CSV table of C-alpha atoms (C1' of nucleotides) in Angstrom, one decimal:
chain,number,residue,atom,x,y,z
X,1402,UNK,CA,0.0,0.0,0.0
X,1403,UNK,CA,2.7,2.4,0.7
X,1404,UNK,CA,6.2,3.1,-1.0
X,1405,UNK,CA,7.9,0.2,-2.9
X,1406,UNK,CA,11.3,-0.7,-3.0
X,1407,UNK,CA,13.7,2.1,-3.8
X,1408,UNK,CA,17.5,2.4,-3.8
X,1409,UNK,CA,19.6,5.4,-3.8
X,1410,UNK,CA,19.3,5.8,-7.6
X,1411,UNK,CA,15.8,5.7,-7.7
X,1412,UNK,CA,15.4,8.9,-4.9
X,1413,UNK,CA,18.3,11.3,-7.4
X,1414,UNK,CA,15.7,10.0,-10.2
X,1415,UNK,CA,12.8,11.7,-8.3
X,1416,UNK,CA,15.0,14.4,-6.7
X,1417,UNK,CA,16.0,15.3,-10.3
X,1418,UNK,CA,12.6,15.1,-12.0
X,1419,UNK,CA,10.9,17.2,-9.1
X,1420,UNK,CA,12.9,19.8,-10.1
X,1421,UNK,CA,12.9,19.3,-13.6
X,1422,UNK,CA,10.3,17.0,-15.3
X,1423,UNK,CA,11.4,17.6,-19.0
X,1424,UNK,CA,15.2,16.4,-18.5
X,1425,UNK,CA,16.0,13.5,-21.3
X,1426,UNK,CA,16.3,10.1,-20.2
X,1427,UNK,CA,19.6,10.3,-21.6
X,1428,UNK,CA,21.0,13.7,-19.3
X,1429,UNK,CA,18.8,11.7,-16.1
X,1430,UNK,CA,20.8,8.6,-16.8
X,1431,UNK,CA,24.0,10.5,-16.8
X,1432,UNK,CA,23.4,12.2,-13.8
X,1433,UNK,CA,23.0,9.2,-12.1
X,1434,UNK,CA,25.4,7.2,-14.2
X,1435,UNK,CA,23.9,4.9,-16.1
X,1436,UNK,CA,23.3,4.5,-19.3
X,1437,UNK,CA,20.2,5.6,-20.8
X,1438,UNK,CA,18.1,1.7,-21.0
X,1439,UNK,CA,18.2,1.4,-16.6
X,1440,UNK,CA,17.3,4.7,-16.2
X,1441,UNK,CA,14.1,4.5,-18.4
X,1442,UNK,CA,13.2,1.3,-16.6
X,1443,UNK,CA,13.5,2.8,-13.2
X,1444,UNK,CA,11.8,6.2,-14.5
X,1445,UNK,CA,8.8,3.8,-15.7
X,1446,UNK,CA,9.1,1.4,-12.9
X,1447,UNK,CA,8.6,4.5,-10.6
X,1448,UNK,CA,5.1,6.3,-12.8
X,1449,UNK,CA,3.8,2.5,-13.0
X,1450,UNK,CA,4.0,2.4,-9.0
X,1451,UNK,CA,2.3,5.9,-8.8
X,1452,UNK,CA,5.2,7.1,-6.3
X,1453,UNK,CA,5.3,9.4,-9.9
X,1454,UNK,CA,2.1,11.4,-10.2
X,1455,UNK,CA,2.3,12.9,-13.5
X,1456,UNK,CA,4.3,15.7,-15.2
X,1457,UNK,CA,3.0,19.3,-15.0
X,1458,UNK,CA,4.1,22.7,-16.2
X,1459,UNK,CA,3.8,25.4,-13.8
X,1460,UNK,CA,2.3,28.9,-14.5
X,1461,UNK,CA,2.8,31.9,-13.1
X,1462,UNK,CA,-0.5,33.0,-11.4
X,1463,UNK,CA,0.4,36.7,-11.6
X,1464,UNK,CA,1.2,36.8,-15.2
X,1465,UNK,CA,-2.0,34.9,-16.2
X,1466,UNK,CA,-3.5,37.9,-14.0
X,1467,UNK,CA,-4.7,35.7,-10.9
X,1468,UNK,CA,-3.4,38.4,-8.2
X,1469,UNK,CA,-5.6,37.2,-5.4
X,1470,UNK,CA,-4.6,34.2,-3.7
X,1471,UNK,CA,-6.7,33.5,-0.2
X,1472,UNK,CA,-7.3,30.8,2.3
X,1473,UNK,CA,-10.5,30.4,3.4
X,1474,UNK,CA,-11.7,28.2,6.1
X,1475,UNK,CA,-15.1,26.7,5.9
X,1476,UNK,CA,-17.3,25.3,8.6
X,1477,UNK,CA,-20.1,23.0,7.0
X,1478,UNK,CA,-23.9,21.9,8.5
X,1479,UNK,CA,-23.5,18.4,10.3
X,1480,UNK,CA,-26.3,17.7,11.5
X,1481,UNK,CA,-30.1,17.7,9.7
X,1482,UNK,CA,-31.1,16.1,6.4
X,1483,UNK,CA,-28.7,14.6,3.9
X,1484,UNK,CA,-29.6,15.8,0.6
X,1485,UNK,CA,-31.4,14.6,-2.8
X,1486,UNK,CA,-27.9,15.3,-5.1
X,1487,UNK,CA,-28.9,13.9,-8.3
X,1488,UNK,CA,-32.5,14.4,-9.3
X,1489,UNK,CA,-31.9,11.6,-11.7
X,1490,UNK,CA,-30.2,9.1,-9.3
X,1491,UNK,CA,-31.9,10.2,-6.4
X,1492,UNK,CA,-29.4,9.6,-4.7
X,1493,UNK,CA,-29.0,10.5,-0.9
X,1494,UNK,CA,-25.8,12.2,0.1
X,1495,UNK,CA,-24.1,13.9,3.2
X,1496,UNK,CA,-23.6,17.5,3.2
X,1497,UNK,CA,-19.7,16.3,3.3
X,1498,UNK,CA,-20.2,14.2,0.2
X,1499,UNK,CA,-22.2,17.4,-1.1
X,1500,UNK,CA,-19.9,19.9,-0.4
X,1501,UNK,CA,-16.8,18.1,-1.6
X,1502,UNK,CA,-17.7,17.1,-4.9
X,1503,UNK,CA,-18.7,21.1,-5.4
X,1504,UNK,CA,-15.3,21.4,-4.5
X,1505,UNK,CA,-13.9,19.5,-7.1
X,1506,UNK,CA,-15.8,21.7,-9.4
X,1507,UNK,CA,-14.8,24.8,-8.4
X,1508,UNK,CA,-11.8,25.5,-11.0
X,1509,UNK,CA,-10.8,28.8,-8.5
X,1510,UNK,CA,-10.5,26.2,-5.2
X,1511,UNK,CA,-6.8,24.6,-5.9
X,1512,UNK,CA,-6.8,22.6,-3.0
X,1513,UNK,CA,-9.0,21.6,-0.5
X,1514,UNK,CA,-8.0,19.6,2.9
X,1515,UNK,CA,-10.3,18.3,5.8
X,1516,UNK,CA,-8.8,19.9,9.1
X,1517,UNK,CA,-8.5,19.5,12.8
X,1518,UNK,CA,-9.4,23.1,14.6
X,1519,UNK,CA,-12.5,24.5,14.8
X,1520,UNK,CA,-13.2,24.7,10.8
X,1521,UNK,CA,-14.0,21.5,8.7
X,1522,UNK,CA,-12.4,22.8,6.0
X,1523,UNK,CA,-9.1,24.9,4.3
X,1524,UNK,CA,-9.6,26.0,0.7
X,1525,UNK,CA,-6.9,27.3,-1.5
X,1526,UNK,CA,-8.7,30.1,-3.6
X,1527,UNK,CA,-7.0,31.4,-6.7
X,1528,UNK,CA,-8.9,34.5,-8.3
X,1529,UNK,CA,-8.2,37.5,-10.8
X,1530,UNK,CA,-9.1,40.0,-7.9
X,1531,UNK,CA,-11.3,40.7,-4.5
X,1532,UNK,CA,-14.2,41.6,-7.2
X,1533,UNK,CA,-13.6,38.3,-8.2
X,1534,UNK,CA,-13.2,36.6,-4.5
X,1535,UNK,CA,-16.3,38.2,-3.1
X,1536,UNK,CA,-18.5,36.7,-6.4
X,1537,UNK,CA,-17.7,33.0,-5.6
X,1538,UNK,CA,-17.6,33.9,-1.6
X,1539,UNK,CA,-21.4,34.9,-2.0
X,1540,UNK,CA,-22.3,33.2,-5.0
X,1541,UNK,CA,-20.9,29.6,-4.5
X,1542,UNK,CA,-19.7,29.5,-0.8
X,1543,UNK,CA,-22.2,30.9,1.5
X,1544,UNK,CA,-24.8,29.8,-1.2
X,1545,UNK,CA,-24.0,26.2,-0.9
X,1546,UNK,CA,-26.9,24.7,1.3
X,1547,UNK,CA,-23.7,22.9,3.7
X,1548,UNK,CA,-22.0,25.7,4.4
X,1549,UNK,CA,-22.3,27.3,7.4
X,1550,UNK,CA,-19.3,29.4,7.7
X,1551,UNK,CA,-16.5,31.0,6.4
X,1552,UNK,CA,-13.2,33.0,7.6
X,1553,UNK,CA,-10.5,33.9,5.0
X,1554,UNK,CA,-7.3,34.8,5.1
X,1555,UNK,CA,-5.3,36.3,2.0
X,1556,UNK,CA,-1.8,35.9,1.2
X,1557,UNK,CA,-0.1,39.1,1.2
X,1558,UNK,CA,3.2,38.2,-0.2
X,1559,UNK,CA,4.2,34.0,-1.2
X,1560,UNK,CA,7.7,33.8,0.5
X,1561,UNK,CA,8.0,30.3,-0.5
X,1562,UNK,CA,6.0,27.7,-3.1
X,1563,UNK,CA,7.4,24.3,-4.1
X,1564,UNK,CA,5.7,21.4,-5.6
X,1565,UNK,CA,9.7,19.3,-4.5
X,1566,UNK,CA,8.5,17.1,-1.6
X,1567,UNK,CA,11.4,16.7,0.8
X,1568,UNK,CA,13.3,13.2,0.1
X,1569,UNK,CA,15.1,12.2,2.8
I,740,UNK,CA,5.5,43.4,-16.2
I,741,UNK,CA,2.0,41.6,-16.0
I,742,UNK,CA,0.9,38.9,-18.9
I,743,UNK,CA,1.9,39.4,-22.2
I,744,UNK,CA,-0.5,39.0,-25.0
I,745,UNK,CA,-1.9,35.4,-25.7
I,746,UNK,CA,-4.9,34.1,-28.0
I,747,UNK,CA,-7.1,31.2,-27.8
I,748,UNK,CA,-4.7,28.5,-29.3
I,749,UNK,CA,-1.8,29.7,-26.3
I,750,UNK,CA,-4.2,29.8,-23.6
I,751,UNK,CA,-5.3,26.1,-25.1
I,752,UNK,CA,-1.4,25.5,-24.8
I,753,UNK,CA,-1.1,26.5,-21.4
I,754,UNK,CA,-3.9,24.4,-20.0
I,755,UNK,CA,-2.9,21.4,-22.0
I,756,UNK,CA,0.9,21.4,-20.4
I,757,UNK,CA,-0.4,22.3,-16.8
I,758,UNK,CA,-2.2,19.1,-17.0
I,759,UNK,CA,0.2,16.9,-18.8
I,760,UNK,CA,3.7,18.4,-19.2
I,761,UNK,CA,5.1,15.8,-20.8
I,762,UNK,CA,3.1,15.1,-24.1
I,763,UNK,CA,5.5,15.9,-27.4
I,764,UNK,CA,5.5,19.4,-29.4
I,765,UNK,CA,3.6,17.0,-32.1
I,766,UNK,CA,0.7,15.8,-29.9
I,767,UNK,CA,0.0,19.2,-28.7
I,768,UNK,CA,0.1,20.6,-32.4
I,769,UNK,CA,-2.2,18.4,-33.2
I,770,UNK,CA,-4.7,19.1,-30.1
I,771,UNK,CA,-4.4,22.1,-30.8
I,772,UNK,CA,-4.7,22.2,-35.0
I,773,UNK,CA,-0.8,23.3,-35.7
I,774,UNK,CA,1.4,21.8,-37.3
I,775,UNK,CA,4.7,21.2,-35.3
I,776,UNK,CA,7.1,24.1,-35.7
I,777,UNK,CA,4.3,27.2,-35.0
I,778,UNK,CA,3.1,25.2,-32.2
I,779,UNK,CA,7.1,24.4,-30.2
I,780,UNK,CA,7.7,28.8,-31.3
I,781,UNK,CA,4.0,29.6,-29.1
I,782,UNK,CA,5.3,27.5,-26.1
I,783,UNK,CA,8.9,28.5,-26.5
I,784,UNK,CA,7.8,31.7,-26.1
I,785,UNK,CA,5.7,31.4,-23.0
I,786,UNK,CA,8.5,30.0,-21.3
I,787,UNK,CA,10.9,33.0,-22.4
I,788,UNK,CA,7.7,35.1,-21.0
I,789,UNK,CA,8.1,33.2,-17.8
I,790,UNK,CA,4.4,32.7,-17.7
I,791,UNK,CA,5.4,28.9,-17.9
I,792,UNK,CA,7.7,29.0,-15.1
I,793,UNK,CA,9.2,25.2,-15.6
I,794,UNK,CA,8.4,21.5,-15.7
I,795,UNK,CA,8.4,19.2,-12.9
I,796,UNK,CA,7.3,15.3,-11.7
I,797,UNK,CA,4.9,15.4,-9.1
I,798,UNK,CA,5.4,12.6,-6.2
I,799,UNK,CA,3.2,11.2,-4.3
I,800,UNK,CA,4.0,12.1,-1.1
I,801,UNK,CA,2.0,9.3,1.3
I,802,UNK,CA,4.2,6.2,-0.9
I,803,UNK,CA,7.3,8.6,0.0
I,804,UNK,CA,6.4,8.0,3.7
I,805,UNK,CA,5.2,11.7,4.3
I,806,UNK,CA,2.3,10.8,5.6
I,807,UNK,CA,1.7,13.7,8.0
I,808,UNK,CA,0.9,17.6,6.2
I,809,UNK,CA,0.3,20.8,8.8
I,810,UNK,CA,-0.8,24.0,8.2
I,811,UNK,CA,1.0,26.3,10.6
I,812,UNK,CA,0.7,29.4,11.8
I,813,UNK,CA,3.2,31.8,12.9
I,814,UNK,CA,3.8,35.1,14.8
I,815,UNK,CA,6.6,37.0,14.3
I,816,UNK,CA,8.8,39.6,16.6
I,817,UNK,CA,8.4,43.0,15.1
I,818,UNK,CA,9.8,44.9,17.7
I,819,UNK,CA,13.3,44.8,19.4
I,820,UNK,CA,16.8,45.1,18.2
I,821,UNK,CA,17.2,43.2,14.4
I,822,UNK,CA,19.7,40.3,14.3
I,823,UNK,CA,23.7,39.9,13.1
I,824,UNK,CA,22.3,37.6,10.4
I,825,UNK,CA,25.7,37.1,9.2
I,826,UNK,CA,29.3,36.8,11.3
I,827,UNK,CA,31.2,38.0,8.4
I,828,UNK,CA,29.1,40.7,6.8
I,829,UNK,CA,27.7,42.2,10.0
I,830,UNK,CA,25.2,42.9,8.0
I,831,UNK,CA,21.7,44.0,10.1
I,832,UNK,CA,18.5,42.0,9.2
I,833,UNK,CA,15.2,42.7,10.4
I,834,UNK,CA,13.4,39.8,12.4
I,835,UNK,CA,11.0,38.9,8.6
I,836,UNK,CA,14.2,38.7,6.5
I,837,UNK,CA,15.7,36.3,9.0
I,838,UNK,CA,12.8,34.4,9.4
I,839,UNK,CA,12.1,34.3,5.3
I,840,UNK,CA,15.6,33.0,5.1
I,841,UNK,CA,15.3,30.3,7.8
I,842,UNK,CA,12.0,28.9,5.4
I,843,UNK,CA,14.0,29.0,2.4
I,844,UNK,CA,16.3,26.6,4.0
I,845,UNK,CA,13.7,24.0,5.3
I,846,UNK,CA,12.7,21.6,3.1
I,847,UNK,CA,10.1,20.2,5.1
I,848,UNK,CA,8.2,24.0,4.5
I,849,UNK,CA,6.8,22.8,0.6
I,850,UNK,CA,5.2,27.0,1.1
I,851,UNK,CA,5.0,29.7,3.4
I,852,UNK,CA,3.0,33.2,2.6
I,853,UNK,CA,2.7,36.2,4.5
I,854,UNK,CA,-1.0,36.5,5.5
I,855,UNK,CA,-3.4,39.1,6.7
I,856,UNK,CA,-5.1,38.3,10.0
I,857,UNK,CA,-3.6,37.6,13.3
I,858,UNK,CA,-0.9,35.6,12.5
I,859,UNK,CA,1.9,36.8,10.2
I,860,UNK,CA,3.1,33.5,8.2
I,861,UNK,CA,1.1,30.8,7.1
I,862,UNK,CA,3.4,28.0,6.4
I,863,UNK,CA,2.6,24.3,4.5
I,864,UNK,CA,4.9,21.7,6.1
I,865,UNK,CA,5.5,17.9,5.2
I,866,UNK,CA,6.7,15.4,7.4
I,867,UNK,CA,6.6,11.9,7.8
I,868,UNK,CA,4.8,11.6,11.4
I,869,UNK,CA,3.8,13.5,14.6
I,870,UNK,CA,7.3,12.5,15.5
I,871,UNK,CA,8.9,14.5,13.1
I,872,UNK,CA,6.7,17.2,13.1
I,873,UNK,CA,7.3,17.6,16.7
I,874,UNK,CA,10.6,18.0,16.3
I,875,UNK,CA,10.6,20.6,13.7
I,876,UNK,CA,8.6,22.9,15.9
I,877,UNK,CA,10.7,22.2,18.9
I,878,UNK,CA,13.7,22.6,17.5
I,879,UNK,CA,13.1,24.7,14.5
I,880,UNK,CA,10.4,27.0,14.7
I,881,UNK,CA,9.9,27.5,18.2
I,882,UNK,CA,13.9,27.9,18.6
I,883,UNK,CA,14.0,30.7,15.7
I,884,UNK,CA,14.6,34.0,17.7
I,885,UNK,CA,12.2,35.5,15.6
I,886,UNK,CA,9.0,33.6,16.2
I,887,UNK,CA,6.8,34.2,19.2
I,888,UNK,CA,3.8,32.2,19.0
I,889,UNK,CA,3.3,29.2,16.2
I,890,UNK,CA,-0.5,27.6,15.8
I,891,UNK,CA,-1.1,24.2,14.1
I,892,UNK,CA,-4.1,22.5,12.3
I,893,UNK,CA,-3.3,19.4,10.6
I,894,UNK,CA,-4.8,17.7,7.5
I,895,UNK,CA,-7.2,15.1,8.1
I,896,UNK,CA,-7.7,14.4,4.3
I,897,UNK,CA,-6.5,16.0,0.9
I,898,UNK,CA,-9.8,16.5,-1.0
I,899,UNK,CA,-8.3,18.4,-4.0
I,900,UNK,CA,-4.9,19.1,-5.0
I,901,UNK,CA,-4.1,20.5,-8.6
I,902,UNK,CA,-1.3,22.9,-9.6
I,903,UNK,CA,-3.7,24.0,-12.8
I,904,UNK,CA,-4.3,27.2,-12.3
I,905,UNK,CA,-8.0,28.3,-13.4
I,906,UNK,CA,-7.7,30.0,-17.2
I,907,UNK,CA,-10.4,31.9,-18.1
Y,1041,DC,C1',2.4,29.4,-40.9
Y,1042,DG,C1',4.0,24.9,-43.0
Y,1043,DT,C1',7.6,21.7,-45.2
Y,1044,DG,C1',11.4,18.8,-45.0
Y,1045,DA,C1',15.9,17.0,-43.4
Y,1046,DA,C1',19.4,16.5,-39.8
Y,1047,DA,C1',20.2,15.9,-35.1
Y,1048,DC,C1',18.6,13.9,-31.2
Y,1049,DA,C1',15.8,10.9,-27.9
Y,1050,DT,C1',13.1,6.8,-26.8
Y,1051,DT,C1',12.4,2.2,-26.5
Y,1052,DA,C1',12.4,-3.1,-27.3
Y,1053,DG,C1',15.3,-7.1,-27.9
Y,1054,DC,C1',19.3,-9.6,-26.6
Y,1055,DG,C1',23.6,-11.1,-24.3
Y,1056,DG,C1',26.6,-10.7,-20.1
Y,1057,DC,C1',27.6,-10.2,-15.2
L,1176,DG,C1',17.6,-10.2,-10.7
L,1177,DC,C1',19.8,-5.7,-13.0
L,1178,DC,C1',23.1,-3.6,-16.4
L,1179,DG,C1',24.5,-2.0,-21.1
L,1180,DC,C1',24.7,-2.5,-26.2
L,1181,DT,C1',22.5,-2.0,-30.6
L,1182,DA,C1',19.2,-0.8,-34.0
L,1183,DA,C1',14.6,0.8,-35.3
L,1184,DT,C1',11.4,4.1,-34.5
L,1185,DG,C1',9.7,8.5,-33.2
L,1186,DT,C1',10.6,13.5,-31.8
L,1187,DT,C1',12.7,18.1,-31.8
L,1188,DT,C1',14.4,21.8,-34.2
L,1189,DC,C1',15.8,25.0,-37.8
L,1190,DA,C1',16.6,27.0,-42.4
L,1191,DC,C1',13.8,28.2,-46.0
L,1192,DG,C1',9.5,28.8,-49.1
DNA sequence: CGTGAAACATTAGCGGC
DNA sequence: GCCGCTAATGTTTCACG
């Protein structure tokens, strides 16, 4: 269920790619020195046992004009009817189950955990602006029917951001 | 200093690599109805722009034993006398440059941003357990001469998690 | 923007340690 | 088992129409 079997090779593979997920197989390999046919086999070894994720670009949120970045904390009804989510299914749900799978929908919510504290919930909210922020706080937030509450913080300044997981 | 211009088929671009990174110049000509050579000139040009900031490998971080991912709060010193940051320079620091340092250093801190509200810092840490965690706070945070007060909530479940940003 | 050709990279099969 | 060679295939890249 957890990690498989990995040398010392196999973690400067994933340090490398973390940083840099369009190196060649063949500048990996040397690297690491070996030639380019082991390298490849670890590399797919490693995606085939999903300790690989995927390969993304990263954008710049500022240049694509998505200045406002805010968490907001959300507190959701638990108590009282589940609801009727699909009118074709008719399928009952829990306002969790409801309020997650808006989440998923919600292209400005990057990330959403379930928390300890007093909130349920911390979103990661990417937006153009507070315009912006205060249309999907009212419009989508506070008028989903398992929300209760919201508190959100903005980021004033990102001091650090990296997608490189620490390998020890 | 903000985007620069982009139409349809580089906004189509974008939003193809920030989900897979990896495909070839000729797959994404073709989703996009290119031919090769226009298409690799669009995205060699929104990485010179720097709105494609880079490629990376995502990991998954549970099967790399980081099973354990905190949301912590920090206060910060804003008064007093600012710090020798350096033996050799004698160069004076306030208490935020020294702190914004120290997180550039830890690799366990995957983001930290500067955040309205109460606290100052709002930092995204990865460890492999309690254990660890503990430790980092003890002997990291709490032991920084700039930090007064840290608060913790920990994850409880990742319900989304996506580096796409949202392009309108 | 598209074509074509050279340079380069990926990948499967096979033999050796 | 895991490495490295080779050779075929596919991809990137650039000068030019």
């Amino acid at each position: 269920m957890t990690g498989i079997d990995m040398d010392a090779i196999d973690r400067r593979i994933l340090a490398i790619l973390q940083e840099n997920g369009r190196l060649s197989n063949q500048e990996i390999a040397e690297r690491v020195n070996l030639s380019p046919s082991p390298c490849l086999r670890r590399i797919r070894r490693l995606e085939e046992s999903g300790v690989i994720c995927g390969y993304v670009a990263l954008l710049d949120a500022q240049r694509l004009g998505l200045d406002l970045l805010a968490y907001v904390n959300v507190r959701l009804e638990k108590r009282g009817v589940p609801l009727e989510s699909s009118a074709a299914l008719r399928v009952r749900t829990t306002h969790a189950e409801f309020f997650r799978a808006s989440v998923q929908a919600w292209p400005e919510v990057v990330a959403c955990h379930a928390m300890t504290g007093e909130m349920d919930y911390l979103l990661r909210v990417r937006v153009e602006d507070m315009a912006h922020f205060s249309r999907f706080v009212q419009d989508q937030l506070l008028h989903h029917p398992s929300v209760i509450d919201v508190k959100t913080s903005f980021s004033l300044e990102t001091i650090k951001e990296t997608t490189a997981l620490p390998i020890r």
